[in-house]
CSV table of C-alpha atoms and ligand atoms in Angstrom, one decimal:
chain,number,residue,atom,x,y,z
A,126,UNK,CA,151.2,33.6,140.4
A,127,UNK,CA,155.3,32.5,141.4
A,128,UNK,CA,157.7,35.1,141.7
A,129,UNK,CA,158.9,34.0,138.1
A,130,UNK,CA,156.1,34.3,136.2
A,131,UNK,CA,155.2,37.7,137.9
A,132,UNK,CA,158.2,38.7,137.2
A,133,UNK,CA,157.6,37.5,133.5
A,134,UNK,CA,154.3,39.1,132.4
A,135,UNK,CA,154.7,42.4,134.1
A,136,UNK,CA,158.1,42.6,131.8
A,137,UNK,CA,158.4,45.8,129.2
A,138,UNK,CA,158.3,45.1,125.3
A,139,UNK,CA,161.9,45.2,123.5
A,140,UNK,CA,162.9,44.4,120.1
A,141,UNK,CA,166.7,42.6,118.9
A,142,UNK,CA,167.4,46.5,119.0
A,143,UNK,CA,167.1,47.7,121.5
A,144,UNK,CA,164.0,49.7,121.1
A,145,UNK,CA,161.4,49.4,123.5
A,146,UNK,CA,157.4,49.7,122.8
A,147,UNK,CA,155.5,52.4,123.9
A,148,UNK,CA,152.8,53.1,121.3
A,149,UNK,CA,150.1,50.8,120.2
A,150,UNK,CA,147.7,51.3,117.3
A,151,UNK,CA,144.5,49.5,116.9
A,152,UNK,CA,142.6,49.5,113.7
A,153,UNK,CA,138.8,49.0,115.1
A,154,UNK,CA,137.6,48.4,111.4
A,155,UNK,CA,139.0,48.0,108.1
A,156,UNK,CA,135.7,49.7,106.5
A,157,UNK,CA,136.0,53.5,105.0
A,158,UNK,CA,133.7,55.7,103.5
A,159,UNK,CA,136.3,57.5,101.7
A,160,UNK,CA,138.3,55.8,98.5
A,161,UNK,CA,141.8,57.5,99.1
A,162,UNK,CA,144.0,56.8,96.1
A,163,UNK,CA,146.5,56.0,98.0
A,164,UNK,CA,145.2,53.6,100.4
A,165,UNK,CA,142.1,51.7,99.2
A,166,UNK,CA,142.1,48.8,96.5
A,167,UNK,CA,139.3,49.7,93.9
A,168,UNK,CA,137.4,46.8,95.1
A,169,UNK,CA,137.9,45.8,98.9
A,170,UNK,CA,137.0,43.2,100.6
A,171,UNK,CA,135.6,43.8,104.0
A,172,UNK,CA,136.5,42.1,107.4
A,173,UNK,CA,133.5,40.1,108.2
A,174,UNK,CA,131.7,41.5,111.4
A,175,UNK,CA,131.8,38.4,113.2
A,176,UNK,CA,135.6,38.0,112.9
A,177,UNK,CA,136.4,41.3,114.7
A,178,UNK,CA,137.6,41.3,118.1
A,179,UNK,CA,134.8,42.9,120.3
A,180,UNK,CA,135.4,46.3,122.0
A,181,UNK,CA,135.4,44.1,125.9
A,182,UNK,CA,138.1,41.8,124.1
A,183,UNK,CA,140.1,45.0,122.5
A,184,UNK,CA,140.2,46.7,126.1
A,185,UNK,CA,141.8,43.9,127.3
A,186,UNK,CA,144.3,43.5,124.8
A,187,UNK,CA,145.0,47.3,125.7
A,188,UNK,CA,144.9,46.6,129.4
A,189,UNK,CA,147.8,43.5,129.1
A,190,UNK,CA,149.8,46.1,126.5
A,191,UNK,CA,149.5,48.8,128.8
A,192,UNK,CA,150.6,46.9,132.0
A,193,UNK,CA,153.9,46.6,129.7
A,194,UNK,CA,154.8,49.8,129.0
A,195,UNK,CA,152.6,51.0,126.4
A,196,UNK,CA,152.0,54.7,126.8
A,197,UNK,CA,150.2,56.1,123.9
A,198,UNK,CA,146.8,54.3,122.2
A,199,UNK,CA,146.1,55.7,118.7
A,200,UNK,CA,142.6,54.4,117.6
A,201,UNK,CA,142.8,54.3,113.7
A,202,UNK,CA,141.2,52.3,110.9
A,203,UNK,CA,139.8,51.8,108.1
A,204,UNK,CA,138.0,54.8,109.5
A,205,UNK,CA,137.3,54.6,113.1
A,206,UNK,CA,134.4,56.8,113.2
A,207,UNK,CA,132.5,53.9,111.4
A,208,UNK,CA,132.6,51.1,114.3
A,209,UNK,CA,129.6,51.8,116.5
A,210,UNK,CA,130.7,51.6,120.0
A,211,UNK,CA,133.9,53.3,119.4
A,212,UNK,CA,133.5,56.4,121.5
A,213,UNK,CA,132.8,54.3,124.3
A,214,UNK,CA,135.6,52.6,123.5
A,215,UNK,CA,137.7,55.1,124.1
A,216,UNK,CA,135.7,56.5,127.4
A,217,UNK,CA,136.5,52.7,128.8
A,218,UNK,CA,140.0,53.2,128.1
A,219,UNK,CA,140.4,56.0,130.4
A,220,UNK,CA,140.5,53.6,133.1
A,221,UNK,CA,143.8,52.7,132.0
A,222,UNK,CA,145.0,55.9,132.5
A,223,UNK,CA,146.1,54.6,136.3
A,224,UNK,CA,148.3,52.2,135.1
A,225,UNK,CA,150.4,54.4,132.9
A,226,UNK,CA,148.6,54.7,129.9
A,227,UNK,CA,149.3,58.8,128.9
A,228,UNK,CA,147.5,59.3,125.9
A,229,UNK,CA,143.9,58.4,123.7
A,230,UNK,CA,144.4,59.6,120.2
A,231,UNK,CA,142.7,59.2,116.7
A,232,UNK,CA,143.4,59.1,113.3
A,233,UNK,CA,139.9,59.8,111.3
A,234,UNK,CA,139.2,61.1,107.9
A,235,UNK,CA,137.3,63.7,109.7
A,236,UNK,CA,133.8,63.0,107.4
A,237,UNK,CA,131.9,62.7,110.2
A,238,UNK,CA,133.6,64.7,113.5
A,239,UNK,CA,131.1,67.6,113.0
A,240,UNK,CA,128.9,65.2,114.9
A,241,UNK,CA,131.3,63.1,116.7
A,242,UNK,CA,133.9,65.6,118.4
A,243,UNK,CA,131.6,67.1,121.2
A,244,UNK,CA,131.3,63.1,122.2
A,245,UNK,CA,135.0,62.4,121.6
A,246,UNK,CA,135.8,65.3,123.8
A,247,UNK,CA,133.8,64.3,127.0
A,248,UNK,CA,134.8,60.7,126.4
A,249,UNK,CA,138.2,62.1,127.1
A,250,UNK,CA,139.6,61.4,123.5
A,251,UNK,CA,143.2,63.6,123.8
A,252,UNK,CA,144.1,64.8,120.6
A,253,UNK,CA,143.4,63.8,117.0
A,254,UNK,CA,145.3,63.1,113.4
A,255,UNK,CA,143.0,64.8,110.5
A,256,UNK,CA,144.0,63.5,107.0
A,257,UNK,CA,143.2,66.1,104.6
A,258,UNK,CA,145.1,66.0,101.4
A,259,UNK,CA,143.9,68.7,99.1
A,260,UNK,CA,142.1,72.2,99.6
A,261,UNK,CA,140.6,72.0,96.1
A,262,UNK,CA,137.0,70.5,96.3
A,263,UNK,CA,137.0,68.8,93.0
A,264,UNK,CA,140.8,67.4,93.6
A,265,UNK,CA,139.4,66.3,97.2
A,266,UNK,CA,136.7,64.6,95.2
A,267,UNK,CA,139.5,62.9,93.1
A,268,UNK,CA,141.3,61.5,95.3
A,269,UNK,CA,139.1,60.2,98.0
A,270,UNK,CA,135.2,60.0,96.2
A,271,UNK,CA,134.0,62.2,98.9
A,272,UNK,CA,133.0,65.7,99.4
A,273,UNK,CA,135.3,68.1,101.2
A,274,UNK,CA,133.1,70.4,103.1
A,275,UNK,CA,132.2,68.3,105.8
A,276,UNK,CA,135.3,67.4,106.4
A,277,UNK,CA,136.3,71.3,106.7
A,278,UNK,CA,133.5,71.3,109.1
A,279,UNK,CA,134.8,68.6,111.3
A,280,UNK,CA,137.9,70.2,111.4
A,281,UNK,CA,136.2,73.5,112.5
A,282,UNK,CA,134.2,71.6,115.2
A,283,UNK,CA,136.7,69.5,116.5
A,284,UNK,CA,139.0,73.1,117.4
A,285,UNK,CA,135.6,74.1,119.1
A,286,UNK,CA,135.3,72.0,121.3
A,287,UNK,CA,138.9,71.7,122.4
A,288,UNK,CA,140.6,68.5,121.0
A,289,UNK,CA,144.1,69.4,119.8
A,290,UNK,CA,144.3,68.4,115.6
A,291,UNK,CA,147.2,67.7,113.6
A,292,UNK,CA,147.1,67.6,110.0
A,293,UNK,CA,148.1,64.7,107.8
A,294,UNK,CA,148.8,65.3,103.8
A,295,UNK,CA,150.1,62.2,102.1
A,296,UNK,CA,151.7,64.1,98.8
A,297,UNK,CA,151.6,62.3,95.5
A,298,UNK,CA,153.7,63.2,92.4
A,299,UNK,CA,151.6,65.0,89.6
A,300,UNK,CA,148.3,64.1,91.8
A,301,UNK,CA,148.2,66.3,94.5
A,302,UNK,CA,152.0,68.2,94.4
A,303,UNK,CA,150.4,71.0,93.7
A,304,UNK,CA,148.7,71.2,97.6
A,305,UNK,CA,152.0,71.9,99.4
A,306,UNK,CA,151.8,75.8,99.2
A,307,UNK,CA,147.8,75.9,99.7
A,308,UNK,CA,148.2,73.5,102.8
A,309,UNK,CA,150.9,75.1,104.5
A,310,UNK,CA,149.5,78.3,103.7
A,311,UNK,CA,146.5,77.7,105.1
A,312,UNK,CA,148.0,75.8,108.1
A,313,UNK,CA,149.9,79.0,108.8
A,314,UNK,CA,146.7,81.1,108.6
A,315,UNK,CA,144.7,79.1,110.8
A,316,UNK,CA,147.3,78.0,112.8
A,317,UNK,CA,146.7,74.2,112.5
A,318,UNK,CA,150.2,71.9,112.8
A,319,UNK,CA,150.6,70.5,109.5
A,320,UNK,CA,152.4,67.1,108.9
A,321,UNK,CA,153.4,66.0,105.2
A,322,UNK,CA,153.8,62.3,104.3
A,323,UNK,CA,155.7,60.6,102.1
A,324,UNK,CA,153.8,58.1,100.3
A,325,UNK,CA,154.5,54.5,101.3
A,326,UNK,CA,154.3,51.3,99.0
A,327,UNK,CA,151.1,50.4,101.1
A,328,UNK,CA,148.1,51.2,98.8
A,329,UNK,CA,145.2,48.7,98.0
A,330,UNK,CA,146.2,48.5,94.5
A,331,UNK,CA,150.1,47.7,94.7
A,332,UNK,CA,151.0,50.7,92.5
A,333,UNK,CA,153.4,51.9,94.2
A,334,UNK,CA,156.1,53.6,92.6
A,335,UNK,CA,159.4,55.3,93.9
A,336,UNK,CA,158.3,58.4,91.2
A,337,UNK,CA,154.6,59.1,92.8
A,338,UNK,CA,156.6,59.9,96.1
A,339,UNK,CA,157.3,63.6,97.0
A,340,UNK,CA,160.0,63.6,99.0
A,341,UNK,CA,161.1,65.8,101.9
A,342,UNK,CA,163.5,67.7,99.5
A,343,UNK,CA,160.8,68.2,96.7
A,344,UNK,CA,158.6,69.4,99.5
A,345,UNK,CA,160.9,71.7,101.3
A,346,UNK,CA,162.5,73.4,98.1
A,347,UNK,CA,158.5,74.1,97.4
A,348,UNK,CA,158.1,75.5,100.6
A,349,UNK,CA,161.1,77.5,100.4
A,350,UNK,CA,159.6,79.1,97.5
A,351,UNK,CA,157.2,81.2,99.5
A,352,UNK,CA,158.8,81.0,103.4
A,353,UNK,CA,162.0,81.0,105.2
A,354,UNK,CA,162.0,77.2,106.0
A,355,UNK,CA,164.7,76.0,108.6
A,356,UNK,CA,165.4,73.0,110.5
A,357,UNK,CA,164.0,72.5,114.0
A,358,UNK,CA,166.8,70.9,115.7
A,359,UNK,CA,166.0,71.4,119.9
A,360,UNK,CA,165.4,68.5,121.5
A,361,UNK,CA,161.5,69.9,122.9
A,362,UNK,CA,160.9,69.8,119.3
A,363,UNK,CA,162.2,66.8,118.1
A,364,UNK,CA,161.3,63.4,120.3
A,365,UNK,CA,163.5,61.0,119.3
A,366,UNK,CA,160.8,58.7,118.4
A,367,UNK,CA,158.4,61.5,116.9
A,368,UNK,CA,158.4,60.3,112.9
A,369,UNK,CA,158.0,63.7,111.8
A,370,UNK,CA,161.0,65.6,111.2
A,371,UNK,CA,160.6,69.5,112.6
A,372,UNK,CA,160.7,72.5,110.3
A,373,UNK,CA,160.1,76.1,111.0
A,374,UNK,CA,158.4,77.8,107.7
A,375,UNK,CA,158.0,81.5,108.7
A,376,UNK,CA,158.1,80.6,112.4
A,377,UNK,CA,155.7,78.7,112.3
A,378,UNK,CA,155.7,74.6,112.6
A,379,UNK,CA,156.0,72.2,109.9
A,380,UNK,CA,156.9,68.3,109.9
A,381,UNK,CA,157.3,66.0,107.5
A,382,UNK,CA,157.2,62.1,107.6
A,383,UNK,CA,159.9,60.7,105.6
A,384,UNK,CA,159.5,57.4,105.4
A,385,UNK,CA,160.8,56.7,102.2
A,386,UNK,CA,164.1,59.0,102.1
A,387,UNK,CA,164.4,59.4,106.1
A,388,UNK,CA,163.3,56.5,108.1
A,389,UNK,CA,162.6,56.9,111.4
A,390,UNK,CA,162.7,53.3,112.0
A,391,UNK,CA,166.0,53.5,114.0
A,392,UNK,CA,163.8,55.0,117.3
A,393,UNK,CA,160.8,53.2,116.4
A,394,UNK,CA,158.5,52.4,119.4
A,395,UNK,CA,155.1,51.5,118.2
A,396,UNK,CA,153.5,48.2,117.5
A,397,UNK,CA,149.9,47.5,115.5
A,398,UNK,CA,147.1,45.4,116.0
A,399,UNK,CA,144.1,44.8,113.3
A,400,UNK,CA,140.3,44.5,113.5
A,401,UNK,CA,140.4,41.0,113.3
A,402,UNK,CA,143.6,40.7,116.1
A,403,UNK,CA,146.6,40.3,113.7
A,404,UNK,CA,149.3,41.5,115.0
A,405,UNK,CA,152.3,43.5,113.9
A,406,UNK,CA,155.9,44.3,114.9
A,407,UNK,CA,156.3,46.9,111.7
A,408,UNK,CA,154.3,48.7,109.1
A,409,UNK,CA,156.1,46.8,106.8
A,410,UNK,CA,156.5,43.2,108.2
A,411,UNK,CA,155.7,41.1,105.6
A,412,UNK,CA,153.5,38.7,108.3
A,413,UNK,CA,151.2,39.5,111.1
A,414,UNK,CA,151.0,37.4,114.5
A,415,UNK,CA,147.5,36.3,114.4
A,416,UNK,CA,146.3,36.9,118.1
A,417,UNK,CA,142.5,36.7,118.1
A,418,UNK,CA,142.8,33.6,119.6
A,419,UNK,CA,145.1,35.0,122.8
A,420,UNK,CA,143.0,37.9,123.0
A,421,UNK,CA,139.8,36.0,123.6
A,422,UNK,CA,141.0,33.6,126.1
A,423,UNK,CA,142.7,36.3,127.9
A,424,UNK,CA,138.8,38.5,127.9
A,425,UNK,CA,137.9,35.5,128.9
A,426,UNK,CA,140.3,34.7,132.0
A,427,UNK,CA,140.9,31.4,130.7
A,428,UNK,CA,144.0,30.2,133.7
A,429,UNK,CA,147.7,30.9,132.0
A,430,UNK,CA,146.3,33.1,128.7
A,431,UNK,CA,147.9,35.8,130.0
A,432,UNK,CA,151.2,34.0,130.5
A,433,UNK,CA,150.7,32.3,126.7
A,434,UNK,CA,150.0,35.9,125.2
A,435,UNK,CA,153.1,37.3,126.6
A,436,UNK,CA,155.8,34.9,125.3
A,437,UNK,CA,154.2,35.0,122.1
A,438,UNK,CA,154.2,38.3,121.6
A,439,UNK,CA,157.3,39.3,123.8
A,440,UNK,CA,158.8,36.7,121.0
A,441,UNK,CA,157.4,38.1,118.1
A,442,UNK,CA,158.3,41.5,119.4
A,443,UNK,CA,162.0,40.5,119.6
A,444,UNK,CA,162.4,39.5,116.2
A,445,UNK,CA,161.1,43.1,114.8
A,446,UNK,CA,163.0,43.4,111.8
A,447,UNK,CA,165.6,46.6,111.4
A,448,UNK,CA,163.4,48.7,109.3
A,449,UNK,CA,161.6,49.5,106.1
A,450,UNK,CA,164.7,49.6,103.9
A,451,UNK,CA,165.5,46.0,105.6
A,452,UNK,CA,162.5,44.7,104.8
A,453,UNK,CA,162.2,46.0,101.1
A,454,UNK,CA,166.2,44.9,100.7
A,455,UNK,CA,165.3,41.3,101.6
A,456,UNK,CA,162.2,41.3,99.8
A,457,UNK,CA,162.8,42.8,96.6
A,458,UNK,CA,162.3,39.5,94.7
A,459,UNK,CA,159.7,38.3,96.4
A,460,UNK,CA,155.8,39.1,95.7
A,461,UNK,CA,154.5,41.9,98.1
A,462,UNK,CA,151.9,41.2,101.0
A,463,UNK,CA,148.1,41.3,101.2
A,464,UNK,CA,147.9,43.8,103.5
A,465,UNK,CA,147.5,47.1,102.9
A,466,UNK,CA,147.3,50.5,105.1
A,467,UNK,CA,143.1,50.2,105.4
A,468,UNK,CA,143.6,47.3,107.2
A,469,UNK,CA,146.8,48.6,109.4
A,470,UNK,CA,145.8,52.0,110.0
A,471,UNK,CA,148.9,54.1,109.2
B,144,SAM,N1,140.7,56.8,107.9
B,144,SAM,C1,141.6,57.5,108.7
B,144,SAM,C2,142.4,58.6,108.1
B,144,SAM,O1,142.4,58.6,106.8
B,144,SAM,O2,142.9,59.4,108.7
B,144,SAM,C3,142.5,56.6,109.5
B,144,SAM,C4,143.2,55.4,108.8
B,144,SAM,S1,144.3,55.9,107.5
B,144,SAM,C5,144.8,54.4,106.9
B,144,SAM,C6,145.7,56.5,108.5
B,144,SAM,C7,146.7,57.3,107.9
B,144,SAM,O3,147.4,56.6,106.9
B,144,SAM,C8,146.2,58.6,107.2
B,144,SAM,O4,146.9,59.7,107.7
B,144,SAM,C9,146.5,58.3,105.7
B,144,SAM,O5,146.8,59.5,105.1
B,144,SAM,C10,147.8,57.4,105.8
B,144,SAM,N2,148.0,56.6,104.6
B,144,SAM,C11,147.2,55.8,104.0
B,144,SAM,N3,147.8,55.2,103.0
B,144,SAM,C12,149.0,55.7,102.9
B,144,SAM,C13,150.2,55.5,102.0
B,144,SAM,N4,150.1,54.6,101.0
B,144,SAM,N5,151.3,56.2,102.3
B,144,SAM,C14,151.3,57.0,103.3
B,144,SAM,N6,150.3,57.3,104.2
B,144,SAM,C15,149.2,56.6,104.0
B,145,SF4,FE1,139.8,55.7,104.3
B,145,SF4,FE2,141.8,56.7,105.7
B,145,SF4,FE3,142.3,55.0,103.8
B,145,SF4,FE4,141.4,57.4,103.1
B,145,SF4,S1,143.4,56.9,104.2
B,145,SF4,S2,140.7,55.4,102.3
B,145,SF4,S3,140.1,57.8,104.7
B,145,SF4,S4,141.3,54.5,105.6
């Protein structure tokens, strides 16, 4: 390799904005067992099997990324729990560790951690992201078609064996409003770091409306109700990139994700890649990068991949659009996109 192209491939990732990448979030499988109203279409159609990218041809993707700055790994899905192979996955991707990769974390429905968390642990999985969205079992059953006490259980087991939780709610008017007092109360009780969402116009069905979303106010003059809710504004707290703005509610710890009324997409650091290697710059890009090809030839150490892989997505990359408003600002006439968050992972 010349001086110039070392020089070239072993660059960090930056957007037109100055904000560099340091988080990447692969989807290992568009398929779920749960039917979240807020996520799945009613009828989805799967990813073939033979069009995902293997797990040998995700590590490398990971290893290039890596080598570039990226710091944090969040394996998501679809539900992750559901690709065979994926705890090994995450065991091979310790070896990245070396090169500056920090952290191996999850996003799981938790269905099936009662018998996955031991494993996650000694694979040396570092923390997870629970979504849990109601405490009622027949609203759980509602909303996402599956029962909640296994869910509770992975939650139990997963604290058992050491692996650090957070828990996601995605709130959604005159569905599930009714969970922010029960949630943060049992959050407080048990200790658990609670995160609200706001919902985001990325559900399987396109019904999106501005009036489902529960909004950081709505949430916090609810919590105010019951606790002493203030703002957490020390920097330890906050990390300028962390999307979750920091509340104290009694002391104890709160955030919510704002996307909708707050965007964090000023600091945003994190970049996505799909089952099937599409790539994205944004949650809300209208367009993916399709990179299956890249990624294959570079598992494959076909000469100058590597080099190919890089200007493409060091290009793509660049052109990262501002933000969600942005995007929904230059959109607004246009039809919306295919994609929906099953497929990108959240
Ligand atoms: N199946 C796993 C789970 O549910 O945790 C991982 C994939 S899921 C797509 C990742 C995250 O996206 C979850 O926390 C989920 O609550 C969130 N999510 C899905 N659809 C959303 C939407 N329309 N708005 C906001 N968050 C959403
Ligand atoms: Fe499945 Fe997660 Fe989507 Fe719910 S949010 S349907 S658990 S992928």
């Amino acid at each position: 390799m010349n001086m110039m192209t070392e020089l070239e491939t072993e660059a960090r990732f930056v957007d037109q904005f100055g904000r560099s990448k340091r988080k990447l979030r692969i989807s290992v499988t568009d398929r779920c067992n749960f039917k979240c109203l807020y996520c799945m279409p009613e009828h989805p159609e799967w990813m073939k099997k033979h069009d995902l990218l293997s797990f040998e041809q995700l590590y490398h993707f990971c290893d290039f990324m890596v080598r570039r700055g990226i710091e944090s790994i969040r394996i998501t899905g679809g539900e992750p729990l559901m690709r065979q192979g994926v705890v090994h996955f995450i065991a091979q991707l310790q070896q990245l560790k070396k090169l500056g990769l920090k952290r191996i974390s999850m996003t799981t429905n938790a269905h099936y951690l009662g018998q996955y968390a031991q494993a996650l642990k000694q694979a040396g999985l570092d923390d997870l992201n629970i979504s849990l969205d109601s405490l009622d079992a027949n609203q759980f059953k509602q909303l996402t078609q599956k029962e909640l006490a296994p869910v509770l259980d992975g939650i139990r087991t997963a604290q058992d064996v050491g692996l650090p939780i957070k828990i996601n709610s995605v709130l959604m008017n005159g569905i599930n409003d009714n969970q922010i007092l029960p949630l943060a109360r049992w959050s407080v009780k048990e200790k658990i770091n609670l995160r609200f969402i706001e919902f985001m116009p990325l559900d399987g069905e396109r019904k999106w409306s501005s009036a489902h979303v529960v909004s950081e106010q709505q949430i916090l003059d609810t919590l105010a109700t019951e606790f002493a809710v203030t703002h957490q504004l020390n920097d330890a707290a906050q990390s300028s990139s962390d999307p979750a703005r920091q509340y104290l509610m009694d002391g104890h710890p709160i955030g919510i994700i704002s996307t909708i009324t707050h965007s964090f997409c000023g600091t945003c650091d994190r970049v996505r890649l799909t089952a099937q290697g599409e790539f994205y710059n944004c949650l809300f890009a209208p367009k993916g990068l399709n990179l299956k090809a890249e990624i294959k030839a570079l598992a494959a150490s076909i000469p100058l991949s590597e080099l190919g892989l890089h200007r493409t997505v060091s290009n793509y990359i660049w052109n990262k659009e501002q933000g969600f408003h942005a995007i929904q600002q230059r959109l607004k006439n246009e039809p919306s996109r295919k994609i929906s968050m099953h497929m990108i992972g959240g």
